[in-house]
Short mmCIF file of N, CA and C in Angstrom, two decimals:
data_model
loop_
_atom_site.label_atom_id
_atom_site.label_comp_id
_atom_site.label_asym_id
_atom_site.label_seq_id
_atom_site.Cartn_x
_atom_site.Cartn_y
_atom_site.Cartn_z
N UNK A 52 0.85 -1.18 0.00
CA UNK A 52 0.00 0.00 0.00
C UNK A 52 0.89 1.23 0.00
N UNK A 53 0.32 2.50 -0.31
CA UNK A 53 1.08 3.60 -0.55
C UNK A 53 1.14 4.27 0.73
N UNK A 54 2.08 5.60 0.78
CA UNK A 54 2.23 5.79 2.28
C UNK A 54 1.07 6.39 2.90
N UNK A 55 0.93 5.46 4.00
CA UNK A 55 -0.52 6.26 5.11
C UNK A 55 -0.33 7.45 5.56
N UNK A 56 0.99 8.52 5.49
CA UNK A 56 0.58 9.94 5.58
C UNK A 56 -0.11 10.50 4.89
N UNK A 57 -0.30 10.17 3.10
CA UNK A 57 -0.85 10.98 2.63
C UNK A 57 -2.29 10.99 2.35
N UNK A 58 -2.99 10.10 3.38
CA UNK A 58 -4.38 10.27 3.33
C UNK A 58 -4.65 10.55 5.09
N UNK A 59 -6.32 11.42 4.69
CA UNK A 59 -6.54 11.75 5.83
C UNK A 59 -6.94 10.94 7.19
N UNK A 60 -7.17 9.65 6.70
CA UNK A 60 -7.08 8.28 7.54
C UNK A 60 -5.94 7.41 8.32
N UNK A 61 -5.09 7.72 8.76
CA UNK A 61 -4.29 7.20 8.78
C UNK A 61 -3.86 6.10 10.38
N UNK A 62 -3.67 4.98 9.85
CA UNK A 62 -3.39 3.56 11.35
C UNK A 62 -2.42 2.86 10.64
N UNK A 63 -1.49 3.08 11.70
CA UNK A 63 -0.53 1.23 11.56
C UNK A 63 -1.04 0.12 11.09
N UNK A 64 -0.32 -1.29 10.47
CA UNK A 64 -0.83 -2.32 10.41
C UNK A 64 -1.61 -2.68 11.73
N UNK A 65 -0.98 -2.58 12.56
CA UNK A 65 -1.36 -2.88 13.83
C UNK A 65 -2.52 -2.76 14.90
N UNK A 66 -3.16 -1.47 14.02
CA UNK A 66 -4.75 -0.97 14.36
C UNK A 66 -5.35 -1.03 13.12
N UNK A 67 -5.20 -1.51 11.90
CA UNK A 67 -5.89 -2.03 11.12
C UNK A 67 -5.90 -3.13 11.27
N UNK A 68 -5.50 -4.13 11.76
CA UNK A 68 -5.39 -5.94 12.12
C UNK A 68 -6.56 -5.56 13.41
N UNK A 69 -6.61 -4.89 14.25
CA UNK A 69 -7.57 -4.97 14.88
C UNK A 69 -8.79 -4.47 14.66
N UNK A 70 -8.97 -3.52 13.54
CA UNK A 70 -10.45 -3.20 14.08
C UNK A 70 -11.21 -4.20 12.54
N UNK A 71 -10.42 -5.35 11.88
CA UNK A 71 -10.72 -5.51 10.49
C UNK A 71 -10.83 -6.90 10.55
N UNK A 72 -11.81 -7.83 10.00
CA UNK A 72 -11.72 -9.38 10.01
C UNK A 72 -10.85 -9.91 8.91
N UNK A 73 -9.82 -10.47 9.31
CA UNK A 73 -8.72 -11.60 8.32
C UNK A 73 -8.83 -11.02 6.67
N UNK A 74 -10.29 -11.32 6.44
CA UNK A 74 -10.71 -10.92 5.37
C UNK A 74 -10.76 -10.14 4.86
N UNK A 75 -11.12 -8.83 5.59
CA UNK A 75 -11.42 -7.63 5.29
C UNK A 75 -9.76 -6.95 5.09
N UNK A 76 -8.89 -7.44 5.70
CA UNK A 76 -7.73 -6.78 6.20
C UNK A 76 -7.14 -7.36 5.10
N UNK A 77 -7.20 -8.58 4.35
CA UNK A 77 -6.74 -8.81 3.13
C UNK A 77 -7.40 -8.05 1.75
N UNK A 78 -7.87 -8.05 1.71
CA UNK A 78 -8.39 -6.98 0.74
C UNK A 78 -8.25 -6.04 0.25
N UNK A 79 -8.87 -5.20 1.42
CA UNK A 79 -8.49 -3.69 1.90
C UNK A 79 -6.87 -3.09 2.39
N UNK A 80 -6.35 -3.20 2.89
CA UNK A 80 -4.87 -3.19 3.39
C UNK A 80 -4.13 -4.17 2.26
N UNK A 81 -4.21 -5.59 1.42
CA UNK A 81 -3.01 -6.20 0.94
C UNK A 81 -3.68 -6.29 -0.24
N UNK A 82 -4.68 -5.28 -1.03
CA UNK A 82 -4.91 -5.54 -2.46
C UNK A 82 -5.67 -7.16 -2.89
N UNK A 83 -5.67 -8.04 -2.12
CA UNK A 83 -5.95 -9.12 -2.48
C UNK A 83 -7.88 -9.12 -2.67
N UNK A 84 -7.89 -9.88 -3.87
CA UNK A 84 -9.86 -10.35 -4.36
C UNK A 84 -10.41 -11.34 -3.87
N UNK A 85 -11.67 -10.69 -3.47
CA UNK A 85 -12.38 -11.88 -2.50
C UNK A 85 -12.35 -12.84 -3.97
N UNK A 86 -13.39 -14.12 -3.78
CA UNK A 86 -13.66 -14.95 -5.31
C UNK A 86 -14.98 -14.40 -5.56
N UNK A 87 -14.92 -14.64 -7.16
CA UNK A 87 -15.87 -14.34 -7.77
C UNK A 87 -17.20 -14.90 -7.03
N UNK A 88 -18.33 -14.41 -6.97
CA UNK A 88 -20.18 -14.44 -7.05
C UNK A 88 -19.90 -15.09 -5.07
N UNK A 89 -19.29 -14.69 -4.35
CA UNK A 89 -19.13 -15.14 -2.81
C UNK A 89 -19.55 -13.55 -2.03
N UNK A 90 -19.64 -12.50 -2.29
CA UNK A 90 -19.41 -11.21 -1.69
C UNK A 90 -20.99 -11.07 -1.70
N UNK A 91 -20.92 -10.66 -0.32
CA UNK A 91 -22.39 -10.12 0.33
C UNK A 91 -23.45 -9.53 -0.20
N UNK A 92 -22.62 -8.25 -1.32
CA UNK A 92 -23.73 -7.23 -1.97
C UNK A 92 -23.41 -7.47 -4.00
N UNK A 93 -23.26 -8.81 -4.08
CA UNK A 93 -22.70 -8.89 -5.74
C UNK A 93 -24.15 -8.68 -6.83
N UNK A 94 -25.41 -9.61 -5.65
CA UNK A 94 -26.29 -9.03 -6.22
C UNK A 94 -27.32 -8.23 -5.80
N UNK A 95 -27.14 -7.71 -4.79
CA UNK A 95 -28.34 -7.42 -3.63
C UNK A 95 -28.42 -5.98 -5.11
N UNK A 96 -29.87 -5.20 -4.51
CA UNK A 96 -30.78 -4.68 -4.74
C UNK A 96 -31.33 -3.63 -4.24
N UNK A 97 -30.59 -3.79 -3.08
CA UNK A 97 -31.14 -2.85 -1.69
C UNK A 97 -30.57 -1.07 -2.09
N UNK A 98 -31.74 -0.50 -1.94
CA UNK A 98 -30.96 1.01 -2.28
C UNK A 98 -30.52 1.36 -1.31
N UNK A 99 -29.48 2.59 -1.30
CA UNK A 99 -28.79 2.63 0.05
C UNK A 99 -27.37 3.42 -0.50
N UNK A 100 -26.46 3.58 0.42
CA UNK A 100 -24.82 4.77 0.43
C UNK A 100 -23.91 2.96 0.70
N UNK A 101 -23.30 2.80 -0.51
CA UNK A 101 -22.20 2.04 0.18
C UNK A 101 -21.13 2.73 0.22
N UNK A 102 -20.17 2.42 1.64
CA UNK A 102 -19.17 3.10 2.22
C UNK A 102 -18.34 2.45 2.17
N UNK A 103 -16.52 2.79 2.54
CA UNK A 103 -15.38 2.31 2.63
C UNK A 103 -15.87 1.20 4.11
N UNK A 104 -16.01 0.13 4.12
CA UNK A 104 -15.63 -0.88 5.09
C UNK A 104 -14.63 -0.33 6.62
N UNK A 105 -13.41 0.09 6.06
CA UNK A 105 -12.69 0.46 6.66
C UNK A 105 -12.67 1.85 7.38
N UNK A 106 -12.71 2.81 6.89
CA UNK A 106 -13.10 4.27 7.15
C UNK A 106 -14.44 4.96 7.42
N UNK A 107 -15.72 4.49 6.65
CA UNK A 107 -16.90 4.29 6.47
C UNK A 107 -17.33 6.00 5.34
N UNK A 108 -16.13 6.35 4.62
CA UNK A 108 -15.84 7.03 3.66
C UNK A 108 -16.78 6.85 2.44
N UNK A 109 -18.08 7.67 2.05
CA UNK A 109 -18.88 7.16 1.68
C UNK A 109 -18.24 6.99 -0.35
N UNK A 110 -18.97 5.93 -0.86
CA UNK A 110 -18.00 5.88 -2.54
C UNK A 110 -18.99 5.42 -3.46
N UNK A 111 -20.16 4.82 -2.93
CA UNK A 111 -20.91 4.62 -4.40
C UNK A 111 -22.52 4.51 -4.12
N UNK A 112 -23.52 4.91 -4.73
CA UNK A 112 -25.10 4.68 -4.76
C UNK A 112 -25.34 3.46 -5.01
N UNK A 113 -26.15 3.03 -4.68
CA UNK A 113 -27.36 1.94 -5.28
C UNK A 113 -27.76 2.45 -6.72
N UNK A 114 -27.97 4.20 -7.25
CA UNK A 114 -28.38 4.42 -8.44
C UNK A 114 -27.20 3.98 -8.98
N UNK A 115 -26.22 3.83 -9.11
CA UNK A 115 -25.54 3.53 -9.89
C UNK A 115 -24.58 2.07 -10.10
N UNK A 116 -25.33 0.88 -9.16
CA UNK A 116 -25.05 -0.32 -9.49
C UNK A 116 -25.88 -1.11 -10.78
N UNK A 117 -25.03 -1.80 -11.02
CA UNK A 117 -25.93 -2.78 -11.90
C UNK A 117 -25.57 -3.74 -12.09
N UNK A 118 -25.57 -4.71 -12.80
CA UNK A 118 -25.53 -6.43 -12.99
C UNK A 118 -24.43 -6.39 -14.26
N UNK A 119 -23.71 -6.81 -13.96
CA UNK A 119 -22.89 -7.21 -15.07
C UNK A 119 -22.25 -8.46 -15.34
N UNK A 120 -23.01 -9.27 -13.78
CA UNK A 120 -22.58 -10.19 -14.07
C UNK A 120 -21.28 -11.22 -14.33
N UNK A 121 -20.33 -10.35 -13.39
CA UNK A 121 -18.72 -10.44 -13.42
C UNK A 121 -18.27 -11.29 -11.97
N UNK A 122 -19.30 -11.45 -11.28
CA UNK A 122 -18.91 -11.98 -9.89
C UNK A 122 -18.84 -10.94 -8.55
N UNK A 123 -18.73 -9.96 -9.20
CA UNK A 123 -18.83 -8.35 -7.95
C UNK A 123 -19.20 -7.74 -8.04
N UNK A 124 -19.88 -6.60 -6.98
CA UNK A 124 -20.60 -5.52 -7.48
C UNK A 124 -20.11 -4.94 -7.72
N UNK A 125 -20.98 -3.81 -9.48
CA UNK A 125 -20.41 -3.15 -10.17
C UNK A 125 -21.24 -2.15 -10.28
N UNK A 126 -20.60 -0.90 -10.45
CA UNK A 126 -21.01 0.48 -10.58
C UNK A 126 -20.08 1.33 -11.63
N UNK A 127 -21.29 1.81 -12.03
CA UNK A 127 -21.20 2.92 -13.11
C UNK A 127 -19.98 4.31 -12.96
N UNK A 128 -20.63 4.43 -11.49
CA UNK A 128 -19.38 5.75 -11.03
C UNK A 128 -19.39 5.77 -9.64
N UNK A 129 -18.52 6.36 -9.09
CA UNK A 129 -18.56 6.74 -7.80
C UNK A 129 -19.27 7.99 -7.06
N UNK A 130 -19.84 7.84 -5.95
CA UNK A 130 -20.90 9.11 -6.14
C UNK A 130 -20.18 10.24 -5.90
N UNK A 131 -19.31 10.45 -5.45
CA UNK A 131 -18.00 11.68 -5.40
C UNK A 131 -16.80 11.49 -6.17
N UNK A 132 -16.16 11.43 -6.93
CA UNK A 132 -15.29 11.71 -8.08
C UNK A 132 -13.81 11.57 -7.03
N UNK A 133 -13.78 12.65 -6.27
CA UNK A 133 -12.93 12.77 -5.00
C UNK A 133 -12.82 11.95 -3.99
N UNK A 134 -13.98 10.97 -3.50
CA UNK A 134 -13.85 9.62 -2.82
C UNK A 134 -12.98 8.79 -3.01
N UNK A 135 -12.67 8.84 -4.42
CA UNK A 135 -12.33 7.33 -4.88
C UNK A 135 -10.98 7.76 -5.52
N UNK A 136 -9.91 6.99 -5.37
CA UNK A 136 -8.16 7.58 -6.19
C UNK A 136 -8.07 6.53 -7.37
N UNK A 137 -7.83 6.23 -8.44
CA UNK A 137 -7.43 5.84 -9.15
C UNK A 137 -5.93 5.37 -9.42
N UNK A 138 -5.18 4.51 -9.73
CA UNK A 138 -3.98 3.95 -9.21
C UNK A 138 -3.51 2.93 -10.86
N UNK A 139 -2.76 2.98 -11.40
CA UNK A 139 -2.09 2.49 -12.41
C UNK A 139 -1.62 1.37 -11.61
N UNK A 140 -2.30 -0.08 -12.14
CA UNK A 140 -1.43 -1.81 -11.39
C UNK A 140 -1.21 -2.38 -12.59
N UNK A 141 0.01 -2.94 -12.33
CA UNK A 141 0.50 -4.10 -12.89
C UNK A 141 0.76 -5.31 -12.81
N UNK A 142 0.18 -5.32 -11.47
CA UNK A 142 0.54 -6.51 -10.67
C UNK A 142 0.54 -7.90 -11.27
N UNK A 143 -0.81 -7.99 -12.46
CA UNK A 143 -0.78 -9.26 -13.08
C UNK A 143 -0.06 -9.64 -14.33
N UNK A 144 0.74 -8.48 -14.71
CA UNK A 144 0.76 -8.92 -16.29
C UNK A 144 0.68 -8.07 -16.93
N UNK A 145 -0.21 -7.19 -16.94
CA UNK A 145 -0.95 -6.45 -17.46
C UNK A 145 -1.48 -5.13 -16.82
N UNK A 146 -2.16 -4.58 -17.81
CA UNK A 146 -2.33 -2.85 -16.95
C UNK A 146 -3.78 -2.60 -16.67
N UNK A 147 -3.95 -2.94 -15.36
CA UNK A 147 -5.14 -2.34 -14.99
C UNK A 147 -5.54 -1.15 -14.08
N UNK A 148 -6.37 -0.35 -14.20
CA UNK A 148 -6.56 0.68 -13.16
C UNK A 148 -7.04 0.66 -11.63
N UNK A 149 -6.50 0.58 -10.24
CA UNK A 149 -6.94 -0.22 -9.21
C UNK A 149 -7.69 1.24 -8.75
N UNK A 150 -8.98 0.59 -8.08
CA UNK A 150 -9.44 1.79 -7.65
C UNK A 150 -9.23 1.82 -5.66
N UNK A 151 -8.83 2.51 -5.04
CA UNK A 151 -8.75 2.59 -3.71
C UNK A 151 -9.70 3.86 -3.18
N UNK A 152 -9.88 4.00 -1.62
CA UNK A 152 -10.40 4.75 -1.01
C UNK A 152 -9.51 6.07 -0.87
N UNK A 153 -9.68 7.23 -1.24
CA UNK A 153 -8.94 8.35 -1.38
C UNK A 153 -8.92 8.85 -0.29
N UNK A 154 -9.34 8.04 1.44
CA UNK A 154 -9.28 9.17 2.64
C UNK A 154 -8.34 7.97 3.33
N UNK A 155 -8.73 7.07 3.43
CA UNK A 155 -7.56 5.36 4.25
C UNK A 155 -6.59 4.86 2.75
N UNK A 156 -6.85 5.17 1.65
CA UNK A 156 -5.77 4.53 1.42
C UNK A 156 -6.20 2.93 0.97
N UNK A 157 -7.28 2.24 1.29
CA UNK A 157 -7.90 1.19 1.34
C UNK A 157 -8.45 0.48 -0.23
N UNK A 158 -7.37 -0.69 -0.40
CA UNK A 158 -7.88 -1.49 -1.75
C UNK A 158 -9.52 -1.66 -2.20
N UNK A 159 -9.98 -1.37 -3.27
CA UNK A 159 -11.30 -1.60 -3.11
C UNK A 159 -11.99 -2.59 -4.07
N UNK A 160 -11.13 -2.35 -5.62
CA UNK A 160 -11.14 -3.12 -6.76
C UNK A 160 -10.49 -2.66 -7.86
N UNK A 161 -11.14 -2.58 -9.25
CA UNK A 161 -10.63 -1.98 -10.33
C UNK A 161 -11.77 -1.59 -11.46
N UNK A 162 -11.32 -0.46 -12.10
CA UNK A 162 -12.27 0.05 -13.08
C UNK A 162 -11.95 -0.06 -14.14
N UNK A 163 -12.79 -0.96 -15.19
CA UNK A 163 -12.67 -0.83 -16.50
C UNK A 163 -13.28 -0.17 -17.33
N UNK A 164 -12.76 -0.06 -18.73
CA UNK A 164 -13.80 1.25 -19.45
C UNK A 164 -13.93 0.27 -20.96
N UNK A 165 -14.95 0.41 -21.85
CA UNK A 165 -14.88 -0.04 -22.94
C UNK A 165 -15.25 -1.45 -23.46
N UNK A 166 -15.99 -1.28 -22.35
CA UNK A 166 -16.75 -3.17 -22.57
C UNK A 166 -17.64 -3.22 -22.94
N UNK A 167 -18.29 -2.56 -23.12
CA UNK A 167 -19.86 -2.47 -23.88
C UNK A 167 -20.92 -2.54 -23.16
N UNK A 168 -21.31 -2.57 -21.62
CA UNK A 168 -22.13 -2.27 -21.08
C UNK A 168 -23.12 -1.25 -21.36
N UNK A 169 -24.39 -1.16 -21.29
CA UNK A 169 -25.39 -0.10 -21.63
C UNK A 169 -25.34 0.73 -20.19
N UNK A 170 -24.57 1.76 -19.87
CA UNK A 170 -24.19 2.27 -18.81
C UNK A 170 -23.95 3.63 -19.52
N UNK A 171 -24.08 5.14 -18.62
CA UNK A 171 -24.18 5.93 -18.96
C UNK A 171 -22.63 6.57 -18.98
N UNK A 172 -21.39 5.51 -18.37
CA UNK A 172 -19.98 6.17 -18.46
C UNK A 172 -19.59 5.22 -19.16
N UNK A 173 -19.76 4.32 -19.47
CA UNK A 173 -19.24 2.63 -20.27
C UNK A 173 -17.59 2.66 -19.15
N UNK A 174 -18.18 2.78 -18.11
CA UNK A 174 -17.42 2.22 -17.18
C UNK A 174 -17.99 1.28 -16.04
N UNK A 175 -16.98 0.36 -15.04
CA UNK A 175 -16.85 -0.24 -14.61
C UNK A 175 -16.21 -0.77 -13.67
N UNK A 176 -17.04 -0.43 -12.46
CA UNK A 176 -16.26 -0.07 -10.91
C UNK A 176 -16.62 -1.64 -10.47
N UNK A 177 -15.66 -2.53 -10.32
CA UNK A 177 -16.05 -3.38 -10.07
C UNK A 177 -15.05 -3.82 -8.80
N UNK A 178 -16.05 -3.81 -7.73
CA UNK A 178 -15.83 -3.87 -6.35
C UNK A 178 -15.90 -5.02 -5.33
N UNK A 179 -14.84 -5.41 -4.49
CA UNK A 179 -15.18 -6.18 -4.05
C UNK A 179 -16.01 -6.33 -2.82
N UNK A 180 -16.77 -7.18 -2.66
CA UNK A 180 -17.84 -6.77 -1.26
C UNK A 180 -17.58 -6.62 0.00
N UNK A 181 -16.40 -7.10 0.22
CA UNK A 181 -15.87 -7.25 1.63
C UNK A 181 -15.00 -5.50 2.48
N UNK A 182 -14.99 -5.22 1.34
CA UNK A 182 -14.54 -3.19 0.87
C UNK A 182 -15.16 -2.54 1.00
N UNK A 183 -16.87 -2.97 1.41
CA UNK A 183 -17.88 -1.89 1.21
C UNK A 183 -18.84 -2.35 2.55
N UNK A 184 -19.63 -1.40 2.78
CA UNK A 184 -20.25 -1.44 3.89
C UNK A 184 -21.88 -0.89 3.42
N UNK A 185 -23.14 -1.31 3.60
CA UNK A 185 -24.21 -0.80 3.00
C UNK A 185 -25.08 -0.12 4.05
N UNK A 186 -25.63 1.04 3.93
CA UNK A 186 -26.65 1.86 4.30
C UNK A 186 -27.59 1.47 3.67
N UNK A 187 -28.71 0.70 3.70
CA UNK A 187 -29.61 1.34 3.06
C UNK A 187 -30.15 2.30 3.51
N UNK A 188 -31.17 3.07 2.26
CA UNK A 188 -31.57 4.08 2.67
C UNK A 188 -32.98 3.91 3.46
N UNK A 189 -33.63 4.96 4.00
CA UNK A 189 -34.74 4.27 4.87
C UNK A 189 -36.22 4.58 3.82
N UNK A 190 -36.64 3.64 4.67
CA UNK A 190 -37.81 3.62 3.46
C UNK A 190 -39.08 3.95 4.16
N UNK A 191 -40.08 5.08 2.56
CA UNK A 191 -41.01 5.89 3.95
C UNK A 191 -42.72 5.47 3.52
N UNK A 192 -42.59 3.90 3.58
CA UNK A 192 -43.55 3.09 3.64
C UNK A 192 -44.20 3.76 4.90
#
């Protein structure tokens, strides 16, 4: 991960191992992907603010998820532009764009562009679930 001064979140490994489950702390802190179609919100439905897991840094709507059918939930955009940092990886081979939390610093997934989705950015925030935390919103049944 990049250095924790330069976000406004900032903990040691050592208080991120504690306030984070195994899982979460792999993810979020070591870049690593949950597996495909296993993550809590890949297809949920529920409208609502999903937040950074870790920080509770809010990063994407319910308006702007949708099905794509990739194994994770995926969104169109982030609901603040400034939430979310964008990051050049190479880690596999190849060049993909990793997307992290722009206040902790926190792995979240990666965004692709140019796949042909019927989406209003023909992009593709595709997130892993264990990174995100859901609000729904309340409902005035």
């Amino acid at each position: 991960m990049s250095d924790q001064s330069t976000y406004k979140v900032a903990k040691t490994d050592e208080e991120w191992k504690a306030e984070l489950s195994p899982a979460e702390y792999s993810v979020l802190r070591e870049a690593a992907t949950e597996r495909p179609f296993t993550g809590e919100y890949t297809d949920t439905e529920t409208e609502g603010v999903y937040s950074c897991r870790a920080c509770g840094t809010e990063l994407f709507r319910s308006t702007t998820k949708f099905h794509s059918h990739c194994g994770w939930p995926s969104f169109y955009a982030p609901s603040e532009d400034d939430n979310v940092e964008l990051i050049s990886d190479t880690s596999m081979g190849m060049t993909r764009t990793e997307v992290r939390c722009a206040s902790c610093g926190s792995h979240l997934g990666h965004v692709f562009e140019g796949e042909g989705y019927p989406t209003p950015t023909d992009q593709r925030y595709c997130i892993n679930s264990v990174s995100l935390k859901l609000a729904p919103t309340a409902s005035t049944d």
